[in-house]
PDB file of C-alpha atoms and ligand atoms in Angstrom:
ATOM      1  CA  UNK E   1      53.856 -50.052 193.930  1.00  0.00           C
ATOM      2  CA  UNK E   2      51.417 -47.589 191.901  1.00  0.00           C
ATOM      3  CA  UNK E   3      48.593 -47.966 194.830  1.00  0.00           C
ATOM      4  CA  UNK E   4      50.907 -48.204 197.715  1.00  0.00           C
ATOM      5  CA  UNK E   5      52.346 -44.365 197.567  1.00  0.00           C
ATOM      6  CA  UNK E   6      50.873 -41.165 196.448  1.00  0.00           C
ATOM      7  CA  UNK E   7      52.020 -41.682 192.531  1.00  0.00           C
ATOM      8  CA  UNK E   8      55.372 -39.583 191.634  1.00  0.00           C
ATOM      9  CA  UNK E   9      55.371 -40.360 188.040  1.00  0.00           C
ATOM     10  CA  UNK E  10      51.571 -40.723 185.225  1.00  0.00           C
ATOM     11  CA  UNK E  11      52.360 -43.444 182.774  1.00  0.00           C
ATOM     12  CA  UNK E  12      49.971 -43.029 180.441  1.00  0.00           C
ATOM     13  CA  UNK E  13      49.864 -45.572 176.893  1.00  0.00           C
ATOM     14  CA  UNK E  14      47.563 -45.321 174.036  1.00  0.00           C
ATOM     15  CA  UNK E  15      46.592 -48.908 173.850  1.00  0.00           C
ATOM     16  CA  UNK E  16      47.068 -52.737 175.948  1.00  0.00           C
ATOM     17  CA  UNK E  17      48.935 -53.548 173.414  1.00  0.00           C
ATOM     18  CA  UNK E  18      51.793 -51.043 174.543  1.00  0.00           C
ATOM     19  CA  UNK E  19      52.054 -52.825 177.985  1.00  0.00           C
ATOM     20  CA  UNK E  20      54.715 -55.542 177.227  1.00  0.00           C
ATOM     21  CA  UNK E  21      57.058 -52.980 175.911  1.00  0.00           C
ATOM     22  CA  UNK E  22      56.435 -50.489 178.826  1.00  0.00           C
ATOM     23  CA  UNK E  23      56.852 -53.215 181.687  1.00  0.00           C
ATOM     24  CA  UNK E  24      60.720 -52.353 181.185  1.00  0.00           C
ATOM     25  CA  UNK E  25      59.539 -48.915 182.337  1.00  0.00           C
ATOM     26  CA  UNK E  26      57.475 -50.181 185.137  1.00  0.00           C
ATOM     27  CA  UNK E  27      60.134 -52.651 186.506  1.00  0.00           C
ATOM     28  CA  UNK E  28      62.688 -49.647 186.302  1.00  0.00           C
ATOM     29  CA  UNK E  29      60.434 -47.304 188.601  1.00  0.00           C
ATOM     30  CA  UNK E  30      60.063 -50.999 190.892  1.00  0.00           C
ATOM     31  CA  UNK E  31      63.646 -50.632 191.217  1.00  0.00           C
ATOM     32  CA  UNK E  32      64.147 -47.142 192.060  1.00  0.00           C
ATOM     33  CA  UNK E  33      61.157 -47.311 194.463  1.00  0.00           C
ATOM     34  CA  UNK E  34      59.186 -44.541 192.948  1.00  0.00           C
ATOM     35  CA  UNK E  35      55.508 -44.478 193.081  1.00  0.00           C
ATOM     36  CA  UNK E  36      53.513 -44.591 189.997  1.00  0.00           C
ATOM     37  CA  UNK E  37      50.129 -44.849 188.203  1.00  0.00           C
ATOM     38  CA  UNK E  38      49.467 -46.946 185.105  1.00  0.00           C
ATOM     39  CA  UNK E  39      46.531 -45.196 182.770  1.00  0.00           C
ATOM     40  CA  UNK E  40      45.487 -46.783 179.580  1.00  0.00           C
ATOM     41  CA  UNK E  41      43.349 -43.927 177.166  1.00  0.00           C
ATOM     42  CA  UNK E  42      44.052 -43.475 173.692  1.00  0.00           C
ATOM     43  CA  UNK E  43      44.104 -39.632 172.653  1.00  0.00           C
ATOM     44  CA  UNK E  44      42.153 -40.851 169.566  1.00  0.00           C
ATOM     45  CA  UNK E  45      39.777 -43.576 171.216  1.00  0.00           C
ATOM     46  CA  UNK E  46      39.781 -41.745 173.985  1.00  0.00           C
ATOM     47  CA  UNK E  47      40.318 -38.029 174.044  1.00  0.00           C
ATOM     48  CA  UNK E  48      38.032 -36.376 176.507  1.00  0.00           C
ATOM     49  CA  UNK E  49      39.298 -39.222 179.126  1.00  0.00           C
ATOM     50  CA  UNK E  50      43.317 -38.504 178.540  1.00  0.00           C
ATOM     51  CA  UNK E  51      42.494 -34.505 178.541  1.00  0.00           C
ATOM     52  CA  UNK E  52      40.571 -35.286 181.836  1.00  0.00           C
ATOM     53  CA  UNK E  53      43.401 -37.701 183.115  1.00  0.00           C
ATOM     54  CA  UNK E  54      46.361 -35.418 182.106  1.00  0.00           C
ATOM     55  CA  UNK E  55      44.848 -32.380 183.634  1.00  0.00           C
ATOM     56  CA  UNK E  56      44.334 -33.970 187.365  1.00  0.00           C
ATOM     57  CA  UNK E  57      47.655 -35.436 187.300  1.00  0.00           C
ATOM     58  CA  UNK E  58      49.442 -32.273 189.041  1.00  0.00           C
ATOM     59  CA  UNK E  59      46.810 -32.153 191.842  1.00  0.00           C
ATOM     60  CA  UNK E  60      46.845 -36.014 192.287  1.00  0.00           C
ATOM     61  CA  UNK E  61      50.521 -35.588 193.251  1.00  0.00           C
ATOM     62  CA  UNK E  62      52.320 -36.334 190.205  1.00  0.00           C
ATOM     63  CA  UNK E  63      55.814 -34.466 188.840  1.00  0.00           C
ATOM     64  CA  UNK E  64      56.723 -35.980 185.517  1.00  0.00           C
ATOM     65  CA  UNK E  65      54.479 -38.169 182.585  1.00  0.00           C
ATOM     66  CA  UNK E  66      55.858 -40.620 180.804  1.00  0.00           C
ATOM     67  CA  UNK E  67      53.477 -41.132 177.953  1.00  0.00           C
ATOM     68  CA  UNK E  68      53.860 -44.290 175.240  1.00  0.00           C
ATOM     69  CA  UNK E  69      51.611 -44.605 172.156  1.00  0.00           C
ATOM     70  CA  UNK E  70      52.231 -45.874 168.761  1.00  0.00           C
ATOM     71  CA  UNK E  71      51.699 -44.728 164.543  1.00  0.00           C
ATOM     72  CA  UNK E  72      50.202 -41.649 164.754  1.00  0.00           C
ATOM     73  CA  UNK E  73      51.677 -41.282 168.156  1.00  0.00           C
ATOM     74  CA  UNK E  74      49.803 -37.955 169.419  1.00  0.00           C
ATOM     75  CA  UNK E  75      49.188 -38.892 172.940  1.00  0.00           C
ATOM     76  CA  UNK E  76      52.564 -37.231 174.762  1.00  0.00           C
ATOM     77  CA  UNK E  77      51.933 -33.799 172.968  1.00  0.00           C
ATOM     78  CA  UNK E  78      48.210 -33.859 173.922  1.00  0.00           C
ATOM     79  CA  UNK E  79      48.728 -34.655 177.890  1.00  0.00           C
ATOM     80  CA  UNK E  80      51.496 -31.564 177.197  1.00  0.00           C
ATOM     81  CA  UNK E  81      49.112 -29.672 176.327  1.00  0.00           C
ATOM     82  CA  UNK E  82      46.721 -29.671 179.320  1.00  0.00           C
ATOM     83  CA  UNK E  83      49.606 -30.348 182.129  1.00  0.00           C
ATOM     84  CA  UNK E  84      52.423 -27.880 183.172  1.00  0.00           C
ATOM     85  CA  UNK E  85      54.259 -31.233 184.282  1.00  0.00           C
ATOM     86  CA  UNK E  86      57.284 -32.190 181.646  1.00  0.00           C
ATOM     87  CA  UNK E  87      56.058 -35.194 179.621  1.00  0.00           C
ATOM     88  CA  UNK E  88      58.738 -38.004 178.584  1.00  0.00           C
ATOM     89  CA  UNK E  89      57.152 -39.711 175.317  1.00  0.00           C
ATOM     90  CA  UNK E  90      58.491 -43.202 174.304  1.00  0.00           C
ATOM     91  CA  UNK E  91      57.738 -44.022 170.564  1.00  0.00           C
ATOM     92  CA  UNK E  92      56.617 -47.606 170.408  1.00  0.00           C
ATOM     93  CA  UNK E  93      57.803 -49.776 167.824  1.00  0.00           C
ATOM     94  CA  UNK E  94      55.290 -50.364 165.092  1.00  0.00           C
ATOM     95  CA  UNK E  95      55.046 -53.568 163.052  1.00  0.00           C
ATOM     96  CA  UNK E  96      54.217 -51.468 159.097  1.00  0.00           C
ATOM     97  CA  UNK E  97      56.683 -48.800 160.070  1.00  0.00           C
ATOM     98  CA  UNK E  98      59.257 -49.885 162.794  1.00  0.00           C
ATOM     99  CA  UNK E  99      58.059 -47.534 165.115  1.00  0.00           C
ATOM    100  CA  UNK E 100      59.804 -44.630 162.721  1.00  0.00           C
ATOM    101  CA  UNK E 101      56.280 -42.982 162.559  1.00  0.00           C
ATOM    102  CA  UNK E 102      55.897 -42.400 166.350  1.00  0.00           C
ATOM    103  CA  UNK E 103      59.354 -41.322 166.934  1.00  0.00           C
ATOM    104  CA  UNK E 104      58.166 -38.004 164.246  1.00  0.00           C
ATOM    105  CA  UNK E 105      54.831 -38.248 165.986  1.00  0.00           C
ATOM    106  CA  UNK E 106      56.213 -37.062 168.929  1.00  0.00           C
ATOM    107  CA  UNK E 107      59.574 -35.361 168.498  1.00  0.00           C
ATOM    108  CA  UNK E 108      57.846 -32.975 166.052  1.00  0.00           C
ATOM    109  CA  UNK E 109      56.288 -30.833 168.358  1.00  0.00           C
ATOM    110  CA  UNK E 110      54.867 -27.365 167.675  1.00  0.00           C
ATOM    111  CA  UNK E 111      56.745 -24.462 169.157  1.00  0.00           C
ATOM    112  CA  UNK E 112      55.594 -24.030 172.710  1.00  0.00           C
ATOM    113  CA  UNK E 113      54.464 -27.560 173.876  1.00  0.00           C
ATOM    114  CA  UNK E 114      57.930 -29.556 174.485  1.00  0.00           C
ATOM    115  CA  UNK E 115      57.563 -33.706 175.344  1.00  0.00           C
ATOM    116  CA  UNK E 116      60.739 -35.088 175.865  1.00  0.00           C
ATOM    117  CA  UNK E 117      61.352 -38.204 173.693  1.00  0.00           C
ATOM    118  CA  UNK E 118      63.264 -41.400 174.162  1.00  0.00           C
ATOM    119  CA  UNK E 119      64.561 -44.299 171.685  1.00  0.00           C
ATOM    120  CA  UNK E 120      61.490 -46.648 170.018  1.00  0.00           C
ATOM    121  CA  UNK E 121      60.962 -48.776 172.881  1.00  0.00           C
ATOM    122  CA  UNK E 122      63.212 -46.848 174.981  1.00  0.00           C
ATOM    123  CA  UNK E 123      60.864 -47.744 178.034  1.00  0.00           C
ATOM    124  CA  UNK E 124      63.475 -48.349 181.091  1.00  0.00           C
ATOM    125  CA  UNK E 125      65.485 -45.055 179.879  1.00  0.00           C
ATOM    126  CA  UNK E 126      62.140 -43.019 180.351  1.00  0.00           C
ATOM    127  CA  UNK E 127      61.683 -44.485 183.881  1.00  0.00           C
ATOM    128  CA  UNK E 128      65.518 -43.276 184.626  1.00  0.00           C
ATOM    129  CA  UNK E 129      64.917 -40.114 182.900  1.00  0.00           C
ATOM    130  CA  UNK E 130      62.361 -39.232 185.297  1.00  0.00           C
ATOM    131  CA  UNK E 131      64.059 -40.189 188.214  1.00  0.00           C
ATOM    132  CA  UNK E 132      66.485 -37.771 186.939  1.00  0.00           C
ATOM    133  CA  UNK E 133      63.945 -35.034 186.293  1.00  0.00           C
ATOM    134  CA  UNK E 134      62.525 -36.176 189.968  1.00  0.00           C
ATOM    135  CA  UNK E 135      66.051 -35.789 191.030  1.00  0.00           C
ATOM    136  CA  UNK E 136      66.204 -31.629 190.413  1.00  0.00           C
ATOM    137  CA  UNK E 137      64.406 -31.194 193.548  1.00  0.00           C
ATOM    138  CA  UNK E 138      65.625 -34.156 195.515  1.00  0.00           C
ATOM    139  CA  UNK E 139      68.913 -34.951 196.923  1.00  0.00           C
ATOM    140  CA  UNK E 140      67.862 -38.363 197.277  1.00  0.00           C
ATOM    141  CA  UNK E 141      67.195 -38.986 194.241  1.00  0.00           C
ATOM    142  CA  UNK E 142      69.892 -37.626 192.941  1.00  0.00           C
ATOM    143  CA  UNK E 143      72.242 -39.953 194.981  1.00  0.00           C
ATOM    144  CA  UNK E 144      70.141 -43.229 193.870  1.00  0.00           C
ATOM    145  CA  UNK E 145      71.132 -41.662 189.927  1.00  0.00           C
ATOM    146  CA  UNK E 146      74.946 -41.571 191.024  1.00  0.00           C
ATOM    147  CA  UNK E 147      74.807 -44.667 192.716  1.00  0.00           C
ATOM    148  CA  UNK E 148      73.004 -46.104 189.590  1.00  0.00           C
ATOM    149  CA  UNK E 149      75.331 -44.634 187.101  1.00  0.00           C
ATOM    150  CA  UNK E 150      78.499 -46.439 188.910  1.00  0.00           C
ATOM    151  CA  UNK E 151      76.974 -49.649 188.840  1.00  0.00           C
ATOM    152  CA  UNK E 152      76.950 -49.338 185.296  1.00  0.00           C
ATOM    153  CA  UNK E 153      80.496 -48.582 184.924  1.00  0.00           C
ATOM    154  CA  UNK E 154      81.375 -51.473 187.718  1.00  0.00           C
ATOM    155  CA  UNK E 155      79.641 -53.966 186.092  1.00  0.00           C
TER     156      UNK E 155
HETATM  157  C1  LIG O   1      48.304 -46.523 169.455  1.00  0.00           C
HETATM  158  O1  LIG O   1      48.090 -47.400 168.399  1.00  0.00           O
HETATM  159  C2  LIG O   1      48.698 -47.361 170.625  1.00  0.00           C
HETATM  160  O2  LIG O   1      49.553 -46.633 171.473  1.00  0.00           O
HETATM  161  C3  LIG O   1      49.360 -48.569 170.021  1.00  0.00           C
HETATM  162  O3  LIG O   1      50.779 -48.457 170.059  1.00  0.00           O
HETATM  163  C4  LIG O   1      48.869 -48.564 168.583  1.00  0.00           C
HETATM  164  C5  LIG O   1      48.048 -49.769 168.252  1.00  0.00           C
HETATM  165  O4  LIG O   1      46.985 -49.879 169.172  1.00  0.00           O
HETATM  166  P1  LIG O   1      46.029 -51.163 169.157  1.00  0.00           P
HETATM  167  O5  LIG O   1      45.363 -51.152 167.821  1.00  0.00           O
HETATM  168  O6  LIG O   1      46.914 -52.377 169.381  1.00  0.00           O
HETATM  169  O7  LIG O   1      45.082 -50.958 170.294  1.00  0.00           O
HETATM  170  O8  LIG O   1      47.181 -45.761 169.770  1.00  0.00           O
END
């Protein structure tokens, strides 16, 4: 899906080791049919990569970031700093601290640089969230979250 389509949404995590919990997120965007890109950069490892990465996204198409990372989980707040695009974080869990430490990581934002932030491992809710954020400027969109939402409540 992310090369067929100009990519919609940036998923950007900090490490490999955060792609089994964000393939819920992946599969999610599958199912909506939304167009994405998969970057892997650490903000630590990595920083003059995500900066670079975070502030072509806009121009390369994108609307929303959905940014994972775990511990000292800086990476949503740093893409927010260097993209006007909103930026959904999802705290991984962590196996010393449960994941507690990137859920304050990234809710704990200064003043003037929002990210969003989901549940620890919340990875398929980010991928609806930003269908729903997609959704503000698309009718479409907005009908595939309605349509969503009652399968829910049929099930
Ligand atoms: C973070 O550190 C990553 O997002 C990952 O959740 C965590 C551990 O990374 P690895 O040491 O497994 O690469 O940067």
């Amino acid at each position: 899906m992310a090369d067929e389509a100009t990519p919609l949404v940036g998923i950007i995590m900090g490490s490999k080791s955060d792609l089994p919990n964000m393939q819920a997120c992946m599969d999610q965007l599958d199912a909506f049919g939304i167009p994405y890109e998969v970057k892997i950069a650490s903000a630590h490892r990595k920083p003059l990569e995500v900066h670079a990465w975070a502030e072509g996204a806009e121009g390369r198409g994108m609307r929303v970031i959905i940014a994972a990372a775990g511990k000292a989980a800086h990476l949503g707040g740093v893409v927010a700093a260097y993209t006007p695009l909103p930026v959904i974080a999802v705290p991984m869990k962590t196996s010393d601290l449960g994941g507690l430490d990137s859920l304050l990581s990234m809710v704990q934002m200064p003043s003037g640089v929002p990210v969003a932030c989901v549940a620890i491992n919340g990875a398929k809710n980010a991928a609806i969230l930003a269908l729903q954020m997609l959704g503000t400027g698309n009718e479409a969109y907005r009908d595939q979250m309605r349509a969503f939402k009652k399968d829910m409540a049929d099930a």
